[in-house]
Amino acid sequence: MAAPTFITIGSGSTTGVYYPVAVGVAKLINKNVKDVRANARSTGGSVYNALSLQRGNLKMAIMQSDIAYYAYHGQVVKAFLGKPVKLLRGVAALYPEVVQVVANPDIKSIAGLKGKRVYIGDIGSGVEQNAKQILALYGLSEKNITPIRGSASLGAQLLQDGRIDAMFYTAGIGSAAIQQITETTKVHFLSVSANKAKELIKKYPFYTAREIPADSYKGQNAAVPAVAVEALLVASSDLPNKVIEAVLEQGLFKQGKTEQFVKLHSNLKTYFKLKQATEGVGIPLHPGAIAAYKKLGVSVPK
Ligand code: GLU
């Protein structure tokens, strides 16, 4: 019997979407892929995951597409400057992550966050980058707000308790953290208008204009214009090709198994599609993923 390959999958806060999805990926691997043992770990988020892959502490992770690009090229995020994460490889695009800005109802716009206490993500999150870039779009910097960092669970708690004024959270729609807030607290979802989205995309092409559909959360009766990035499943280039091939062919995209996997979260049910798994990845795909997609008949971008 071959010695098993152990894979730790980095995710995010337990009340985000990454964590339940990573737990699901690990289960799928353990049940269906021979000689591979996987487990999911709760982490600070995208930036932390990229740095942990670099150090060899993680072998797979879920990560925002923008952060994956910055990591691979050593750009934008301070921790990556001059230290590109060259071993980072794409495995599959999972679902869009919308930058959701939830505020107490007195605040009517992102410009109105000036002078307020604002949660901008966990240490090592991708959220923080999105928060900074969107604040800048409205002429604000971190200096114009009181920035609060910590797990998404903490952010949600603080907003519920009225100890902060707003929360940025880049995550799949229906994240437990935001659900928790709207269950008990009256909030207003701040929008990024189509014009502002255009301006942002010009500068940072990883964003797409999307909306938070009406009734995604309790009390959120109208659609909210917003911007989004893509959640990616990524891996270290030192995972053997046949392991990644098996993860995709016998796990995520095996007929019958995919149907079970997508039941984990409404985002997967709506968005996780074999034909779109290579779209918006932005970093080189793992050679094992390329081999699997070729066999599965999915076009692989050059
Ligand atoms: N996109 C977030 C981040 O990278 C995490 C969202 C989640 O955990 O679902 O920081």
mmCIF file with all atom_site columns, N, CA and C and ligand atoms in Angstrom, residues 11-13 16-19 44-46 64 95 97 124-127 169-172, ligand 1:
data_model
loop_
_atom_site.group_PDB
_atom_site.id
_atom_site.type_symbol
_atom_site.label_atom_id
_atom_site.label_alt_id
_atom_site.label_comp_id
_atom_site.label_asym_id
_atom_site.label_entity_id
_atom_site.label_seq_id
_atom_site.pdbx_PDB_ins_code
_atom_site.Cartn_x
_atom_site.Cartn_y
_atom_site.Cartn_z
_atom_site.occupancy
_atom_site.B_iso_or_equiv
_atom_site.pdbx_formal_charge
_atom_site.auth_seq_id
_atom_site.auth_comp_id
_atom_site.auth_asym_id
_atom_site.auth_atom_id
_atom_site.pdbx_PDB_model_num
ATOM   1  N N  . SER A 1 11  ? -8.595  27.713 5.152  1.00 0.00 ? 11  SER A N  1
ATOM   2  C CA . SER A 1 11  ? -9.889  28.297 4.786  1.00 0.00 ? 11  SER A CA 1
ATOM   3  C C  . SER A 1 11  ? -9.985  29.717 5.349  1.00 0.00 ? 11  SER A C  1
ATOM   4  N N  . GLY A 1 12  ? -10.973 29.982 6.168  1.00 0.00 ? 12  GLY A N  1
ATOM   5  C CA . GLY A 1 12  ? -11.164 31.321 6.754  1.00 0.00 ? 12  GLY A CA 1
ATOM   6  C C  . GLY A 1 12  ? -11.827 31.162 8.108  1.00 0.00 ? 12  GLY A C  1
ATOM   7  N N  . SER A 1 13  ? -12.555 32.180 8.519  1.00 0.00 ? 13  SER A N  1
ATOM   8  C CA . SER A 1 13  ? -13.256 32.140 9.800  1.00 0.00 ? 13  SER A CA 1
ATOM   9  C C  . SER A 1 13  ? -14.352 31.066 9.768  1.00 0.00 ? 13  SER A C  1
ATOM   10 N N  . GLY A 1 16  ? -17.522 32.057 8.064  1.00 0.00 ? 16  GLY A N  1
ATOM   11 C CA . GLY A 1 16  ? -17.480 32.442 6.653  1.00 0.00 ? 16  GLY A CA 1
ATOM   12 C C  . GLY A 1 16  ? -18.020 31.312 5.788  1.00 0.00 ? 16  GLY A C  1
ATOM   13 N N  . VAL A 1 17  ? -17.694 31.382 4.509  1.00 0.00 ? 17  VAL A N  1
ATOM   14 C CA . VAL A 1 17  ? -18.114 30.338 3.581  1.00 0.00 ? 17  VAL A CA 1
ATOM   15 C C  . VAL A 1 17  ? -16.954 29.370 3.291  1.00 0.00 ? 17  VAL A C  1
ATOM   16 N N  . TYR A 1 18  ? -15.717 29.892 3.311  1.00 0.00 ? 18  TYR A N  1
ATOM   17 C CA . TYR A 1 18  ? -14.558 29.031 3.038  1.00 0.00 ? 18  TYR A CA 1
ATOM   18 C C  . TYR A 1 18  ? -14.546 27.808 3.962  1.00 0.00 ? 18  TYR A C  1
ATOM   19 N N  . TYR A 1 19  ? -14.779 28.056 5.239  1.00 0.00 ? 19  TYR A N  1
ATOM   20 C CA . TYR A 1 19  ? -14.610 26.959 6.200  1.00 0.00 ? 19  TYR A CA 1
ATOM   21 C C  . TYR A 1 19  ? -15.545 25.778 5.923  1.00 0.00 ? 19  TYR A C  1
ATOM   22 N N  . GLY A 1 44  ? -6.989  32.962 9.089  1.00 0.00 ? 44  GLY A N  1
ATOM   23 C CA . GLY A 1 44  ? -7.325  34.379 8.933  1.00 0.00 ? 44  GLY A CA 1
ATOM   24 C C  . GLY A 1 44  ? -7.880  34.720 7.555  1.00 0.00 ? 44  GLY A C  1
ATOM   25 N N  . GLY A 1 45  ? -7.636  33.848 6.561  1.00 0.00 ? 45  GLY A N  1
ATOM   26 C CA . GLY A 1 45  ? -8.163  34.105 5.215  1.00 0.00 ? 45  GLY A CA 1
ATOM   27 C C  . GLY A 1 45  ? -7.093  34.074 4.134  1.00 0.00 ? 45  GLY A C  1
ATOM   28 N N  . SER A 1 46  ? -7.388  34.708 3.010  1.00 0.00 ? 46  SER A N  1
ATOM   29 C CA . SER A 1 46  ? -6.606  34.569 1.773  1.00 0.00 ? 46  SER A CA 1
ATOM   30 C C  . SER A 1 46  ? -5.102  34.845 1.911  1.00 0.00 ? 46  SER A C  1
ATOM   31 N N  . GLN A 1 64  ? -9.162  34.190 -2.426 1.00 0.00 ? 64  GLN A N  1
ATOM   32 C CA . GLN A 1 64  ? -9.740  35.133 -3.395 1.00 0.00 ? 64  GLN A CA 1
ATOM   33 C C  . GLN A 1 64  ? -8.841  35.203 -4.636 1.00 0.00 ? 64  GLN A C  1
ATOM   34 N N  . TYR A 1 95  ? -16.887 29.884 -6.672 1.00 0.00 ? 95  TYR A N  1
ATOM   35 C CA . TYR A 1 95  ? -18.103 30.729 -6.645 1.00 0.00 ? 95  TYR A CA 1
ATOM   36 C C  . TYR A 1 95  ? -17.667 32.182 -6.451 1.00 0.00 ? 95  TYR A C  1
ATOM   37 N N  . GLU A 1 97  ? -17.306 35.796 -4.707 1.00 0.00 ? 97  GLU A N  1
ATOM   38 C CA . GLU A 1 97  ? -17.340 36.357 -3.349 1.00 0.00 ? 97  GLU A CA 1
ATOM   39 C C  . GLU A 1 97  ? -17.642 37.837 -3.481 1.00 0.00 ? 97  GLU A C  1
ATOM   40 N N  . GLY A 1 124 ? -4.548  38.974 7.935  1.00 0.00 ? 124 GLY A N  1
ATOM   41 C CA . GLY A 1 124 ? -4.276  37.946 6.921  1.00 0.00 ? 124 GLY A CA 1
ATOM   42 C C  . GLY A 1 124 ? -5.475  37.645 6.040  1.00 0.00 ? 124 GLY A C  1
ATOM   43 N N  . SER A 1 125 ? -6.474  38.515 6.098  1.00 0.00 ? 125 SER A N  1
ATOM   44 C CA . SER A 1 125 ? -7.648  38.278 5.259  1.00 0.00 ? 125 SER A CA 1
ATOM   45 C C  . SER A 1 125 ? -7.465  38.929 3.891  1.00 0.00 ? 125 SER A C  1
ATOM   46 N N  . GLY A 1 126 ? -8.316  38.517 2.956  1.00 0.00 ? 126 GLY A N  1
ATOM   47 C CA . GLY A 1 126 ? -8.397  39.224 1.691  1.00 0.00 ? 126 GLY A CA 1
ATOM   48 C C  . GLY A 1 126 ? -9.310  40.420 1.834  1.00 0.00 ? 126 GLY A C  1
ATOM   49 N N  . VAL A 1 127 ? -10.223 40.332 2.799  1.00 0.00 ? 127 VAL A N  1
ATOM   50 C CA . VAL A 1 127 ? -11.220 41.377 3.041  1.00 0.00 ? 127 VAL A CA 1
ATOM   51 C C  . VAL A 1 127 ? -10.554 42.750 3.174  1.00 0.00 ? 127 VAL A C  1
ATOM   52 N N  . TYR A 1 169 ? -17.152 42.613 4.377  1.00 0.00 ? 169 TYR A N  1
ATOM   53 C CA . TYR A 1 169 ? -16.894 41.170 4.374  1.00 0.00 ? 169 TYR A CA 1
ATOM   54 C C  . TYR A 1 169 ? -16.972 40.633 2.946  1.00 0.00 ? 169 TYR A C  1
ATOM   55 N N  . THR A 1 170 ? -15.848 40.154 2.435  1.00 0.00 ? 170 THR A N  1
ATOM   56 C CA . THR A 1 170 ? -15.800 39.570 1.091  1.00 0.00 ? 170 THR A CA 1
ATOM   57 C C  . THR A 1 170 ? -16.023 38.073 1.244  1.00 0.00 ? 170 THR A C  1
ATOM   58 N N  . ALA A 1 171 ? -17.204 37.631 0.899  1.00 0.00 ? 171 ALA A N  1
ATOM   59 C CA . ALA A 1 171 ? -17.537 36.216 1.101  1.00 0.00 ? 171 ALA A CA 1
ATOM   60 C C  . ALA A 1 171 ? -18.719 35.855 0.210  1.00 0.00 ? 171 ALA A C  1
ATOM   61 N N  . GLY A 1 172 ? -18.969 34.561 0.106  1.00 0.00 ? 172 GLY A N  1
ATOM   62 C CA . GLY A 1 172 ? -20.138 34.124 -0.633 1.00 0.00 ? 172 GLY A CA 1
ATOM   63 C C  . GLY A 1 172 ? -21.397 34.702 0.005  1.00 0.00 ? 172 GLY A C  1
HETATM 64 N N1 . GLU B 2 .   ? -12.683 36.124 1.407  1.00 0.00 ? 1   GLU B N1 1
HETATM 65 C C1 . GLU B 2 .   ? -12.337 36.122 2.800  1.00 0.00 ? 1   GLU B C1 1
HETATM 66 C C2 . GLU B 2 .   ? -10.855 36.287 2.939  1.00 0.00 ? 1   GLU B C2 1
HETATM 67 O O1 . GLU B 2 .   ? -10.064 35.897 2.205  1.00 0.00 ? 1   GLU B O1 1
HETATM 68 C C3 . GLU B 2 .   ? -12.834 34.895 3.533  1.00 0.00 ? 1   GLU B C3 1
HETATM 69 C C4 . GLU B 2 .   ? -14.278 34.590 3.323  1.00 0.00 ? 1   GLU B C4 1
HETATM 70 C C5 . GLU B 2 .   ? -14.761 33.271 3.895  1.00 0.00 ? 1   GLU B C5 1
HETATM 71 O O2 . GLU B 2 .   ? -14.175 32.788 4.864  1.00 0.00 ? 1   GLU B O2 1
HETATM 72 O O3 . GLU B 2 .   ? -15.729 32.747 3.369  1.00 0.00 ? 1   GLU B O3 1
HETATM 73 O O4 . GLU B 2 .   ? -10.380 36.846 3.814  1.00 0.00 ? 1   GLU B O4 1
#
